[in-house]
Coordinates of C-alpha atoms and ligand atoms in Angstrom, one line a residue:
X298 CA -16.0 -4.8 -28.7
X299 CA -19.0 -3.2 -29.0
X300 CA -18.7 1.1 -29.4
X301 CA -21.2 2.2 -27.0
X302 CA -21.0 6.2 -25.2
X303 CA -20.1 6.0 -21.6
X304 CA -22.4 8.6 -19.6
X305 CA -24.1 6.9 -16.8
X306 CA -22.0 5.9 -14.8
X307 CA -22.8 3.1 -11.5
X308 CA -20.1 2.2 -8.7
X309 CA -20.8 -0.3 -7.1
X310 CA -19.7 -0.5 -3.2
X311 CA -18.8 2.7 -1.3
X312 CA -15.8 1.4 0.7
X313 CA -12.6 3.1 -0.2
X314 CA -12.2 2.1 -3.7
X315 CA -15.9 2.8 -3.9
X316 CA -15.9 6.5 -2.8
X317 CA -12.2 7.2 -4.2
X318 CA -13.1 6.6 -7.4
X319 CA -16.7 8.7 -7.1
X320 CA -14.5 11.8 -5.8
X321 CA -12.2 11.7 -8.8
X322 CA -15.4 10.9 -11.4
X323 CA -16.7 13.4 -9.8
X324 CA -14.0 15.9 -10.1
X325 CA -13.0 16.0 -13.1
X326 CA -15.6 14.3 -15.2
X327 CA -18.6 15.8 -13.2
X328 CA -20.0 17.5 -15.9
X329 CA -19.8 14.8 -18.5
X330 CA -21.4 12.5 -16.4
X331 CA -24.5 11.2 -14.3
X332 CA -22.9 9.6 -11.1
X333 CA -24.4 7.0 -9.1
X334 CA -22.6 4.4 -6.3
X335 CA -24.6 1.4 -4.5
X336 CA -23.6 0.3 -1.3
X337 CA -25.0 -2.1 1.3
X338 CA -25.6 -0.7 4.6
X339 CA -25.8 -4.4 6.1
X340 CA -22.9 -5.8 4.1
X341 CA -20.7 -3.0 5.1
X342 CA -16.9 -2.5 4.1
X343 CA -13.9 -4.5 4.9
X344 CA -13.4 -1.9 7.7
X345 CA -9.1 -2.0 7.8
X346 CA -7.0 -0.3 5.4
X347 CA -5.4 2.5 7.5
X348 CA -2.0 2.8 6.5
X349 CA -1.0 4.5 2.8
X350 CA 1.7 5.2 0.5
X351 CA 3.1 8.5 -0.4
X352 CA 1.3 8.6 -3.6
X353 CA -1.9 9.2 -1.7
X354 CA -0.7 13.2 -1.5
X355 CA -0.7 13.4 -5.1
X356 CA -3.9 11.6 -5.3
X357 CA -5.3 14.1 -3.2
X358 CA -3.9 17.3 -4.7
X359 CA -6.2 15.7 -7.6
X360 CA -9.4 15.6 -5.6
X361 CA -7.9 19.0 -4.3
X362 CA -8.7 18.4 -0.8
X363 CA -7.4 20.4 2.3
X364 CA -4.7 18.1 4.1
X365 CA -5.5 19.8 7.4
X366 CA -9.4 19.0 7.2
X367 CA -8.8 15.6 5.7
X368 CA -6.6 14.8 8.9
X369 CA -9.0 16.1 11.4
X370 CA -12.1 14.5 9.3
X371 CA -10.4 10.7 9.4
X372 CA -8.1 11.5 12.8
X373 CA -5.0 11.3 10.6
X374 CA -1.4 10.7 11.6
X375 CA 1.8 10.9 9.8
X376 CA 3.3 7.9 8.4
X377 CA 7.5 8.5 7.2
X378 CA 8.5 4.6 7.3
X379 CA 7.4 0.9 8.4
X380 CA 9.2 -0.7 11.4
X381 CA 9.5 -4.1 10.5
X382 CA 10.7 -5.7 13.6
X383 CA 11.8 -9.9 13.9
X384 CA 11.9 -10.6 10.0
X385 CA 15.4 -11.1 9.2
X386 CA 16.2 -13.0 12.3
X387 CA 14.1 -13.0 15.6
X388 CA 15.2 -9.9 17.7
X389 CA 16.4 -8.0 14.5
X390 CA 14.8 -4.4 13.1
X391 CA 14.7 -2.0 10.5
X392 CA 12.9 0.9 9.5
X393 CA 11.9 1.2 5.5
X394 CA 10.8 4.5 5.1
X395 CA 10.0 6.8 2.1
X396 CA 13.2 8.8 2.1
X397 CA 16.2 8.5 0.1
X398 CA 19.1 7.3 0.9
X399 CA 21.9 9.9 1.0
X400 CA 23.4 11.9 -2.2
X401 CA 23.9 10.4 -5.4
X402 CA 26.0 11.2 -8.3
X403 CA 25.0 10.8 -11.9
X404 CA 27.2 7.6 -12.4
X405 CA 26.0 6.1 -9.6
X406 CA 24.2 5.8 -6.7
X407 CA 24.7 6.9 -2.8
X408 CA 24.7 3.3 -1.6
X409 CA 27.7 2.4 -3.6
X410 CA 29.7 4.6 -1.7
X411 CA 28.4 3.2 1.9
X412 CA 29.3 -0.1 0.6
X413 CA 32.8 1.2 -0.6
X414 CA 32.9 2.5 3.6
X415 CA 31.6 -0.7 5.0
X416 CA 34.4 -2.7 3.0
X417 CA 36.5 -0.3 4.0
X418 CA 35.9 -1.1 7.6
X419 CA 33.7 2.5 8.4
X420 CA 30.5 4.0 8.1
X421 CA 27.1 3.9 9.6
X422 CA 24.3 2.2 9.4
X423 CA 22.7 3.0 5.8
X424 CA 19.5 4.7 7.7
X425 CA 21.7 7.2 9.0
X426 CA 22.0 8.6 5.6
X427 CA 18.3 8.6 5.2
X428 CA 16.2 12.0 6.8
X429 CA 13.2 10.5 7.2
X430 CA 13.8 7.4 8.7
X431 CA 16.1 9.5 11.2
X432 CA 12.7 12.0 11.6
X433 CA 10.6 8.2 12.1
X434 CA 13.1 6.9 14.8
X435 CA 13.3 10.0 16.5
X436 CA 9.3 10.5 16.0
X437 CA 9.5 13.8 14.8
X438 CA 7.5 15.7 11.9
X439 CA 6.5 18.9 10.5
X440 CA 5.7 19.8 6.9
X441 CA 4.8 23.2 5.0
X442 CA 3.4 23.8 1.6
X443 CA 5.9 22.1 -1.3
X444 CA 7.7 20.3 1.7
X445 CA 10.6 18.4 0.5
X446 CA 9.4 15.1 3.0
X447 CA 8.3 12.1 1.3
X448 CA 5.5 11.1 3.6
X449 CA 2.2 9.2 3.8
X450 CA -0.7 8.6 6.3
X451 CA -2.7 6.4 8.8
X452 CA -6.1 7.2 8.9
X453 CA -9.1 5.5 9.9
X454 CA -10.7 3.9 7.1
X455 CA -14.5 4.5 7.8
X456 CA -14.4 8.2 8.6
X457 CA -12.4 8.2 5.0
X458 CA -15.2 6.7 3.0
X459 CA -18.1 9.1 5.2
X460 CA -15.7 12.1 4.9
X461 CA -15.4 11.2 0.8
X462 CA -18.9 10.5 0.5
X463 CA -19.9 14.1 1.7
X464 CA -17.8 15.9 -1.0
X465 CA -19.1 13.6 -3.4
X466 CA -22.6 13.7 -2.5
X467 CA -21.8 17.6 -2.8
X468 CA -20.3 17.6 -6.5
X469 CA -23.9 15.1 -7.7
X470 CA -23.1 12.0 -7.1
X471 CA -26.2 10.0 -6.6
X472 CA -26.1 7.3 -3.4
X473 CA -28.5 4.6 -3.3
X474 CA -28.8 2.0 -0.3
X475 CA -29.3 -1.1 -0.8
X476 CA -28.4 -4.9 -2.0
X477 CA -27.7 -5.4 -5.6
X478 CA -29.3 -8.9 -6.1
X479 CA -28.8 -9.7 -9.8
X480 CA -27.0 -7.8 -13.0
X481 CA -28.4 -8.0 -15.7
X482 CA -26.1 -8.4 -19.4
X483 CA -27.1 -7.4 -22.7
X484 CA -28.1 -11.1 -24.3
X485 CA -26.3 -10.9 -27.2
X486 CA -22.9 -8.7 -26.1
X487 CA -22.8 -9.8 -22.4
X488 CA -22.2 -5.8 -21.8
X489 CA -23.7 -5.0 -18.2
X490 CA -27.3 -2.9 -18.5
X491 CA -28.3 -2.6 -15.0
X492 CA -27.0 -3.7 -11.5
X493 CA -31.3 -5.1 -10.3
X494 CA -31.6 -4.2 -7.1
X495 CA -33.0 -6.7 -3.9
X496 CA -35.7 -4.4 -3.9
X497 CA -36.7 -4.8 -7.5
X498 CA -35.5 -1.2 -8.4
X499 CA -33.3 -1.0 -11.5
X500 CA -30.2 0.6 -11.6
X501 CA -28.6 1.4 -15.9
X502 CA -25.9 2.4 -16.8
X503 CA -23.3 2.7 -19.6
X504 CA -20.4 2.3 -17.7
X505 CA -20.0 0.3 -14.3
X506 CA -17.0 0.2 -11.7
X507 CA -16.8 -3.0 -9.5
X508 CA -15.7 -1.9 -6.1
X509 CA -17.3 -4.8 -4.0
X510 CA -15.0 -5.6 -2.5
X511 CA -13.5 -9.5 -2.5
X512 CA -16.9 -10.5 -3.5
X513 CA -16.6 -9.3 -7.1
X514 CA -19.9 -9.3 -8.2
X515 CA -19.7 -8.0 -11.7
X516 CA -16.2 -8.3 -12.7
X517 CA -16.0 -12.3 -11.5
X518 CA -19.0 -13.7 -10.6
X519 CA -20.8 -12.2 -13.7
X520 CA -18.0 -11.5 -16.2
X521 CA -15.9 -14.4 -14.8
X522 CA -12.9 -12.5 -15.6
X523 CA -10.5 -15.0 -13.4
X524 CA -7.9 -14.7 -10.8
X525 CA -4.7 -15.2 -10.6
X526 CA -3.4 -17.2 -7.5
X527 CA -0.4 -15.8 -5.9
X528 CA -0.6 -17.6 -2.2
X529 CA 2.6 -20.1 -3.3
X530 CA 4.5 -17.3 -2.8
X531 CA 2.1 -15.1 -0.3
X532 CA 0.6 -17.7 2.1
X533 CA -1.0 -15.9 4.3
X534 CA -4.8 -16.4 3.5
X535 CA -6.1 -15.0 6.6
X536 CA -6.5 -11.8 9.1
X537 CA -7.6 -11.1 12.8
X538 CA -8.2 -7.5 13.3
X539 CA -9.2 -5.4 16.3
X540 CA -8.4 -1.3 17.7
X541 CA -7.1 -0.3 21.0
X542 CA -7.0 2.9 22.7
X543 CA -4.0 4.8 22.2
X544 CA -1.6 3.3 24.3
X545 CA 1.2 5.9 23.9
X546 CA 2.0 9.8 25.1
X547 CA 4.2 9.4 22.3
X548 CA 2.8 8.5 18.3
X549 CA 5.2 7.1 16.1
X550 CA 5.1 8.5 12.6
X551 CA 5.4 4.7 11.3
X552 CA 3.4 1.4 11.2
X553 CA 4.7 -1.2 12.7
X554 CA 5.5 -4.9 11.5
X555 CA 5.8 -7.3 13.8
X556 CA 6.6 -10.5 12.5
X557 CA 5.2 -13.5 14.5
X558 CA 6.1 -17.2 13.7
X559 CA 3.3 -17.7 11.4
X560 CA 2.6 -14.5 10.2
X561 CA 3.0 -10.9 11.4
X562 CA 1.1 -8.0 13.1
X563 CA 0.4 -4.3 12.0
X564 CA 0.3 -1.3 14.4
X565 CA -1.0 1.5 13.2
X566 CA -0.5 5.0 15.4
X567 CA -4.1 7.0 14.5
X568 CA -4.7 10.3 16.8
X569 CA -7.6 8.7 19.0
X570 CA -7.0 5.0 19.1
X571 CA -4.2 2.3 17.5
X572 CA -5.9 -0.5 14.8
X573 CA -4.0 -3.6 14.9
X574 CA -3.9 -6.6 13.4
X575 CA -2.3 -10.2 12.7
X576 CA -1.9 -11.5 9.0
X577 CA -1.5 -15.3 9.2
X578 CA -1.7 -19.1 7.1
X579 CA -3.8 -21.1 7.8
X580 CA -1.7 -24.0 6.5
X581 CA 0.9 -23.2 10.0
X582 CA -1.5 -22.0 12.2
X583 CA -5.1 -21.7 12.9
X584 CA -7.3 -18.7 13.6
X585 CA -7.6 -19.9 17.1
X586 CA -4.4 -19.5 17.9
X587 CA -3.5 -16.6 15.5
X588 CA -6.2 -15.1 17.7
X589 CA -4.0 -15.7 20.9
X590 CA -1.3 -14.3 19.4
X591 CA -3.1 -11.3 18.8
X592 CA -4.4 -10.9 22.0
X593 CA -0.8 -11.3 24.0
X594 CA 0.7 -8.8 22.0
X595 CA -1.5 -6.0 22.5
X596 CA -0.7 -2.6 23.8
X597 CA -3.7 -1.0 25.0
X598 CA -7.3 -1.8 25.9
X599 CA -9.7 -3.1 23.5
X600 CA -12.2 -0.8 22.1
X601 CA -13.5 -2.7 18.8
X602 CA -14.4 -6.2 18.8
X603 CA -12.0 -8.8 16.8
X604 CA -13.0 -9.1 13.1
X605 CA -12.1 -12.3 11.3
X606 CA -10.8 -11.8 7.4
X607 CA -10.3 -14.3 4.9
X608 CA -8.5 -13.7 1.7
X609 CA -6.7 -15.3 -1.4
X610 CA -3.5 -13.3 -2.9
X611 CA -3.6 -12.7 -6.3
X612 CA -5.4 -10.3 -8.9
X613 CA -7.8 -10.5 -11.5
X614 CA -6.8 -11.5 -14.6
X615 CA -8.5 -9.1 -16.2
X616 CA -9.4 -5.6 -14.2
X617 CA -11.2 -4.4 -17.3
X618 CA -14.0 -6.7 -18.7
X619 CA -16.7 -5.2 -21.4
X620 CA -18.1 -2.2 -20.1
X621 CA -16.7 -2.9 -16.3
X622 CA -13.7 -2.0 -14.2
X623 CA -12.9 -3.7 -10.8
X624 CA -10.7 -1.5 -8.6
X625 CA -10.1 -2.1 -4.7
X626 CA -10.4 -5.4 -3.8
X627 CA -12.2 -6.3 -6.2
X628 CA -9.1 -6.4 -8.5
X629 CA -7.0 -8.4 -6.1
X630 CA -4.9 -8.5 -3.1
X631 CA -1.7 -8.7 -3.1
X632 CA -1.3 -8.8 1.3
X633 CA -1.3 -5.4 3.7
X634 CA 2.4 -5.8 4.2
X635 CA 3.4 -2.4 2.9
X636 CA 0.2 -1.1 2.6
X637 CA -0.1 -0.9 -1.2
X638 CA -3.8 -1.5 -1.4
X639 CA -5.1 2.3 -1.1
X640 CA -2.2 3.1 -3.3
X641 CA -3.5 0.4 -6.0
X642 CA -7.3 1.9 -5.4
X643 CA -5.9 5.1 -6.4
X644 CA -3.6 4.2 -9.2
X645 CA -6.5 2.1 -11.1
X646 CA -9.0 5.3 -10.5
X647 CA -6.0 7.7 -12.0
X648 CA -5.5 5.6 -15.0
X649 CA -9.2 5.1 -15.5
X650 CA -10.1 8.8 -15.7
X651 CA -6.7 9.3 -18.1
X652 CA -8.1 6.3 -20.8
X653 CA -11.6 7.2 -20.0
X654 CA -13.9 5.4 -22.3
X655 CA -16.2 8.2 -23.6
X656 CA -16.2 6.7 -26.9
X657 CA -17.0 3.0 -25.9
X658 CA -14.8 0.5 -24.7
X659 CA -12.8 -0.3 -27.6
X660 CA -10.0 -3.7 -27.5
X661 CA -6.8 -1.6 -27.8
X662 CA -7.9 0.8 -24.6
X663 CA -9.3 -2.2 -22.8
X664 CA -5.7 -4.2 -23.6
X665 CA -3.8 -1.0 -22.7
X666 CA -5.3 -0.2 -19.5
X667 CA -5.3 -4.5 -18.4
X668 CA -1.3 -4.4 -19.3
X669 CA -0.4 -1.3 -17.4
X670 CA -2.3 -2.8 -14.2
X671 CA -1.0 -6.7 -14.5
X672 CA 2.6 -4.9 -14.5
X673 CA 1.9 -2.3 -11.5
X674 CA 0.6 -5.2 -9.8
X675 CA 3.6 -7.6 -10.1
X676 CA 5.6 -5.5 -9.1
X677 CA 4.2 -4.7 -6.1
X678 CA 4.4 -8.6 -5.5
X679 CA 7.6 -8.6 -6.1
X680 CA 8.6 -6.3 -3.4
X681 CA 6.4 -8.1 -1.4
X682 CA 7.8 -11.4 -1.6
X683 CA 11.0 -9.8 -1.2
X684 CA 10.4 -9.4 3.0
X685 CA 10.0 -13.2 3.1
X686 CA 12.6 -14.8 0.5
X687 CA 15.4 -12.7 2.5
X688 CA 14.7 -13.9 6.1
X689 CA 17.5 -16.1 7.7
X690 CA 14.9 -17.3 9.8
X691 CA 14.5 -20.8 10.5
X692 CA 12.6 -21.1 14.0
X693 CA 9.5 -22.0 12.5
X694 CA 8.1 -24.3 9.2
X695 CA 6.5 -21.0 7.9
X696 CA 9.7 -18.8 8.1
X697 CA 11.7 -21.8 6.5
X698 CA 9.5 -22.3 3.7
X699 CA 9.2 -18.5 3.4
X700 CA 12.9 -18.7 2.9
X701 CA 13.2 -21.5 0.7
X702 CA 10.5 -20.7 -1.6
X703 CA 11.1 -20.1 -5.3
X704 CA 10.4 -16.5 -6.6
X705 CA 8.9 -14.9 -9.7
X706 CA 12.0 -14.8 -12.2
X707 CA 11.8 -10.8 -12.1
X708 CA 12.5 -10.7 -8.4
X709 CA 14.7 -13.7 -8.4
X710 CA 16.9 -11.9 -11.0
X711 CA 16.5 -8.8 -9.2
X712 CA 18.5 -10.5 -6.5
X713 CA 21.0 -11.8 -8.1
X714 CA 21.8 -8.6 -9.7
X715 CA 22.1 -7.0 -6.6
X716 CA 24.4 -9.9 -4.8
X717 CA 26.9 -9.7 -7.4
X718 CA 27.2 -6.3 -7.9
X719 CA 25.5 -4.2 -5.9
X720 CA 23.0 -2.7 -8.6
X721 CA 19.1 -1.7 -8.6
X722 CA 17.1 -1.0 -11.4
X723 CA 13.6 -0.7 -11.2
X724 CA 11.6 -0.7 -14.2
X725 CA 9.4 2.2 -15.2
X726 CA 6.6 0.8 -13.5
X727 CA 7.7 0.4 -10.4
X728 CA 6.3 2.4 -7.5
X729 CA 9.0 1.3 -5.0
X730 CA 12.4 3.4 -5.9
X731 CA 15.7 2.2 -5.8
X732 CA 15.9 3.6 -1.9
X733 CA 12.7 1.3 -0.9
X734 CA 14.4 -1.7 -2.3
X735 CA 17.8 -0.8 -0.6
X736 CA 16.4 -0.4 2.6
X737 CA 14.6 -3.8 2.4
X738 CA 17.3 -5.9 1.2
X739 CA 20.3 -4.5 3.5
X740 CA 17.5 -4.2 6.5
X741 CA 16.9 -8.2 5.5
X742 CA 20.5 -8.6 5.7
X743 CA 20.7 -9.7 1.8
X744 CA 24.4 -8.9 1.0
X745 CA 26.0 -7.8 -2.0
X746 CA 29.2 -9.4 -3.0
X747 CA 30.3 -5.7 -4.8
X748 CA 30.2 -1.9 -6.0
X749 CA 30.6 0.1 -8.3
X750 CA 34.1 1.0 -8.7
X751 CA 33.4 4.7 -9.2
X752 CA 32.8 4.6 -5.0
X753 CA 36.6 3.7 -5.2
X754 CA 37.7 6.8 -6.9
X755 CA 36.9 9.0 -3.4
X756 CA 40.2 8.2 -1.3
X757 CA 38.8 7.0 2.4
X758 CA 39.1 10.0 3.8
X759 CA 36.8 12.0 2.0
X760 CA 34.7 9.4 1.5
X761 CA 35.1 9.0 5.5
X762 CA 34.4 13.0 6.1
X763 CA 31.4 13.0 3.4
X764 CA 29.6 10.3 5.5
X765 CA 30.2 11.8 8.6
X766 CA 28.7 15.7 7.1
X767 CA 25.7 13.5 5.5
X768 CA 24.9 12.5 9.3
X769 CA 25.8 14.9 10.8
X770 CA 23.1 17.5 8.6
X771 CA 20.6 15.4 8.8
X772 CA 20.7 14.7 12.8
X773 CA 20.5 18.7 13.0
X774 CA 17.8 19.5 10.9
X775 CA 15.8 16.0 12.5
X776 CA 17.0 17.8 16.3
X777 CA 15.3 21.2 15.1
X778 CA 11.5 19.1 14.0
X779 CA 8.6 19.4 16.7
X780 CA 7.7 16.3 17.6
X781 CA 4.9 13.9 15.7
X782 CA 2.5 14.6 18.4
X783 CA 3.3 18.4 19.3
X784 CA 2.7 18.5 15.0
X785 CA -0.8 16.5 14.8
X786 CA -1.8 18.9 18.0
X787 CA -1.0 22.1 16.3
X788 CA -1.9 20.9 12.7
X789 CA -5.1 18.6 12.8
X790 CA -6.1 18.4 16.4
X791 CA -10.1 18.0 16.9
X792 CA -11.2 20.1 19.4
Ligands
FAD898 C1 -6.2 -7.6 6.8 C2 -6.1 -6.4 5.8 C3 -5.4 -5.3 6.1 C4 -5.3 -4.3 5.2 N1 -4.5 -3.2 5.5 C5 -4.3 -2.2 4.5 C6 -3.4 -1.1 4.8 O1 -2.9 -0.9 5.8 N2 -3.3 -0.2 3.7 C7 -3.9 -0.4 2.6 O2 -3.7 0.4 1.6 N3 -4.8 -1.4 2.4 C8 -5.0 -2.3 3.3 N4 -5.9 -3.3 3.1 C9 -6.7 -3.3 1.9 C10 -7.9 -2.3 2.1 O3 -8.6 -2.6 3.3 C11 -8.8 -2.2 0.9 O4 -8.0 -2.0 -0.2 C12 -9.7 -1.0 1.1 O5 -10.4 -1.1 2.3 C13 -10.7 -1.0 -0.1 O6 -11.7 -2.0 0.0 P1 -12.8 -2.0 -1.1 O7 -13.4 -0.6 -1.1 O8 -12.3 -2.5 -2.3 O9 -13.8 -3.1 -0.5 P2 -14.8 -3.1 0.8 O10 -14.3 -2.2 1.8 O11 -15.0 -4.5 1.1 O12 -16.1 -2.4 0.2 C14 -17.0 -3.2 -0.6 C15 -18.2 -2.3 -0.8 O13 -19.1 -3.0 -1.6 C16 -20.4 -3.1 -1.0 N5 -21.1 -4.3 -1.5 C17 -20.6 -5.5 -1.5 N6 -21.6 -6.4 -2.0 C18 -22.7 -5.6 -2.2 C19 -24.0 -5.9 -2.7 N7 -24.4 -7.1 -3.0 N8 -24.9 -4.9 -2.8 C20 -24.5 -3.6 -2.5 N9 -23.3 -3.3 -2.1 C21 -22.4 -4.3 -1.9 C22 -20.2 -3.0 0.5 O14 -21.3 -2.5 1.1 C23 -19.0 -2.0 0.5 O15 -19.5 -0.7 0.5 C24 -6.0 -4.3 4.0 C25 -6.8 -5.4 3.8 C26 -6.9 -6.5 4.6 C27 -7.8 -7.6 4.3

C-alpha cells in the first residue's frame, strides 16, 4: 500500500459519528492537521441514537467536555440500566444495568455464591446485590467528581451533533454544506483524492473518514469494501420511530425494552420529551402493522412525526480501505438493542487517533486496526443474540424462531459453559463484563446446572448473613440518593 502523509483530513457526514470523530481529530491532532467535514443539510442524519454506554464518560473526559453543559446542551438524562420487559416469557422483567454484581473474591466470582444460596433454598434475587440497578428501580441518582457509579446517558441526538459541531468549529475544523456527488480515486492506486462536490467544488484530501451513514459512499459504494450479513441471527431489518412529550413526573434513569411479538420498543426518558421506537422484521410483520403497534403503546402525546428506518445487520468487512475509514453506520449495524452503536462510533474514533496514519496507510496498521474492530464487533453480536436465543417464548413464529436459531459458535460455547458450570469468561475484547452477561442470562431465565465449589466452603449461615449485609448496604445508601429528577433539576436543568 502506497506510503502517502496523512494531513488533510475530510469527514464525510456530520451525524454523530461525523462530529465525534471531528471533536477528537480535533483535539488532539488539531495542530497536525487541516480539518474539514461535509454534510448534507437536505439529506440530514438518521436522527435516533439517544441512549449510550458507559464508555461514553471516558470518551468525553477525552474531548474534555463539561458533563453539566453537555447535559443541559443535548437535555441529558441519566441512564444506570435497560428494562427489558416480556423477553423471557410474556409478563416477565429484568433490569441489566451497568453495575456489578455483589463482592467477589479472587478465586471466584460473587455469583457463585448466590447460586450456592439459591441451591441452598435462600437468597434474593441477583439484582439485589447490584447498586445500581437498585438506584434504576428505585429511580434514584446523584454523582460527584471520581464517582464510583457506572453510568451512561440518553440524550437527544441532534442537539449532540449541533452542540459538537460548535466546539469543533471552535478548535478549526472547516464545515462545508452540501451534497458530495462523485469521489474521485487516484487511477492507478484507487486511493481517494477528493470527495467532488454536487456543486462542482472540489474537496482533497490525504486522509478521508466515511461517516455517511448506511449509505456508505466511499468505503462501499466506491471502495466496495463488502458487508457482512448478520440478519440470520438479527432479523429485524426495520424501525418506526417517533418522540412524545414527557409523559412522567417521575424519569426513570433506564431505557426501556419492550418486547412486542415481532419485534420490540425503546423508551428513552430525555428531560423535555421521551423518543420511542419499534424495531421489527419484516419477514413476521409489516410496517403497517409494526406501525399500530407503535401507536397503541405510547405514553404521551406525539410531538415528532413517525420516521420509517430500514436497515441490514451486519458490518463491513473491511472498516479500513486505502486511505479511508468508515465509522458510524457506515461500518455496520449490529441493532439498537443495547445501544452499542454510539459506543462503536467512539471506540472506532479512539483507535483511529491511537494508530493514526501520519506516515501513510501501511498493510500491517491497516490489518491491525480491521482485526481489532471485526472482534469488538462480534462480540457485541454476540451479546446481542444472546436476548433472543434465551427466550422461552413461543407465542409467536418470530419468538420461536428467535429461540430455535443456531448461534455463532463463540456465543453458543459461551452458553454451554455457563449451563454446566456456572462460569463467564469474556475475552479481552469484550466491552460487556462478566456482570452484563450475568444479568442477561439469569434475567432470560438461562440456568446453570452448577458452581464453583469454593461458594461451598462458606457454611449457610454466613453465606446467609453475607447476603443479607450486601442488601441490606446497598438499600441504605440507594434510600439516602435524591431522586433522578430532583438530580437532573439541580445538576443540568435549562432555565
Ligand atoms: C432504529 C435505530 C435506533 C438506534 N438507537 C440507538 C441507540 O439508542 N443508541 C446508539 O448508540 N445508537 C443507536 N442507533 C444508531 C445511531 O443512530 C447511529 O449510530 C448514530 O446516529 C450515528 O449515525 P451516523 O452518524 O453514522 O449516520 P447518520 O446519522 O445517518 O449521518 C450521516 C451523515 O452523512 C451525511 N451524508 C450522507 N450522504 C451524503 C452526501 N451524499 N453528501 C453529503 N453528506 C452526506 C448526512 O447529511 C449526515 O450528516 C440507532 C439506529 C437505528 C437505526
Amino acid at each position: 500500500m502506497e506510503a502517502q502523509k496523512a494531513r488533510k483530513i475530510v469527514i464525510a457526514g456530520g451525524g454523530t459519528s461525523g462530529w465525534c470523530a471531528a471533536a477528537a481529530l480535533a483535539r488532539h491532532l488539531g495542530p497536525l492537521l487541516e480539518i474539514t467535514l461535509i454534510e448534507s443539510d437536505d439529506i440530514g442524519t438518521v436522527g435516533v441514537g439517544e441512549a449510550t454506554f458507559p464508555t461514553i464518560r471516558t470518551f468525553h473526559g477525552i474531548l474534555g467536555l463539561d458533563e453539566r453543559e453537555f447535559l443541559r446542551a443535548t437535555r441529558g438524562s441519566i441512564k444506570l440500566a435497560i428494562s427489558f420487559e416480556n423477553w423471557a416469557r410474556k409478563g416477565d422483567r429484568y433490569i441489566h444495568s451497568f453495575g456489578v454484581n455483589g463482592k467477589s473474591t479472587w478465586l471466584s466470582e460473587f455469583h457463585h455464591f448466590w447460586l450456592a444460596a439459591k441451591a441452598a433454598g435462600f437468597g434474593d434475587e441477583l439484582g439485589d446485590y447490584c447498586f445500581e440497578l437498585q438506584a434504576a428501580k428505585a429511580h434514584r441518582f446523584v454523582t460527584s467528581e471520581n464517582s464510583p457509579i457506572s453510568y451512561a446517558y440518553h440524550f437527544d441526538a441532534t442537539l449532540y451533533a449541533r452542540y459538537l459541531r460548535t466546539r469543533c468549529e471552535a478548535q478549526g475544523v472547516t464545515r462545508i454544506e452540501g451534497k458530495i456527488g462523485r469521489v474521485k480515486q487516484h487511477p492507478e492506486t484507487g486511493f481517494i483524492e477528493a470527495l467532488v462536490m454536487e456543486s462542482g467544488e472540489r474537496i482533497e484530501g490525504d486522509f478521508f473518514i466515511d461517516c455517511t451513514g448506511f449509505r456508505g459512499i466511499l468505503i462501499e459504494q466506491t471502495l466496495k469494501a463488502g458487508y457482512e450479513d448478520w440478519s440470520r441471527w438479527l432479523r429485524n431489518d426495520s424501525a418506526v420511530a417517533l418522540q412524545t412529550d414527557c409523559p412522567l413526573d417521575d424519569i426513570p434513569p433506564y431505557t426501556r425494552a419492550i418486547a412486542h411479538d415481532s419485534g420490540w420498543q425503546w423508551k428513552i426518558p430525555l428531560q423535555h420529551r421521551q423518543g420511542t421506537g419499534h424495531v421489527y422484521s419484516t419477514a413476521y410483520t409489516t410496517d403497517d402493522e409494526a406501525r399500530k403497534v407503535l401507536l397503541d403503546n405510547l405514553d404521551g402525546d406525539i410531538r415528532v412525526e413517525l420516521r420509517l428506518l430500514k436497515f441490514l445487520t451486519g458490518r463491513r468487512k473491511s472498516a479500513w480501505v486505502k486511505n479511508c475509514v468508515a465509522i458510524g453506520l457506515a461500518g455496520g449495524f449490529i441493532e439498537p438493542l443495547e445501544s452499542t452503536s454510539i459506543h462503536l462510533i467512539q471506540s472506532g474514533v479512539t483507535r483511529l487517533l491511537r494508530m493514526f496514519p501520519f506516515d501513510g496507510c501501511c498493510e500491517s496498521l491497516v490489518r491491525q486496526y480491521n482485526e481489532q474492530s471485526r472482534l469488538e464487533y462480534e462480540r457485541v453480536r454476540d451479546f446481542i443474540i444472546l436476548h433472543y436465543k434465551a427466550t422461552q417464548r413461543d407465542d409467536t413464529p418470530y419468538w420461536r424462531d428467535c429461540r430455535d436459531m443456531e448461534v455463532p459458535d463463540t456465543l453458543a460455547q459461551r452458553l454451554e459453559l455457563f449451563h454446566e458450570s456456572g462460569h463467564v469468561f469474556p475475552d479481552a475484547d469484550d466491552v460487556f463484563r462478566i456482570d452484563s452477561w450475568l444479568q442477561v442470562m439469569v434475567g432470560q431465565r438461562f440456568e446453570a446446572k452448577s458452581f464453583h465449589p469454593v461458594a461451598r466452603i462458606l457454611s449457610e449461615d454466613r453465606l446467609r448473613r453475607m447476603l443479607e449485609t450486601l442488601k441490606g448496604n446497598i438499600a441504605t445508601a440507594v434510600a439516602q440518593m435524591p431522586t433522578h429528577r430532583e438530580f437532573l433539576e439541580k445538576y443540568c436543568a435549562v432555565e
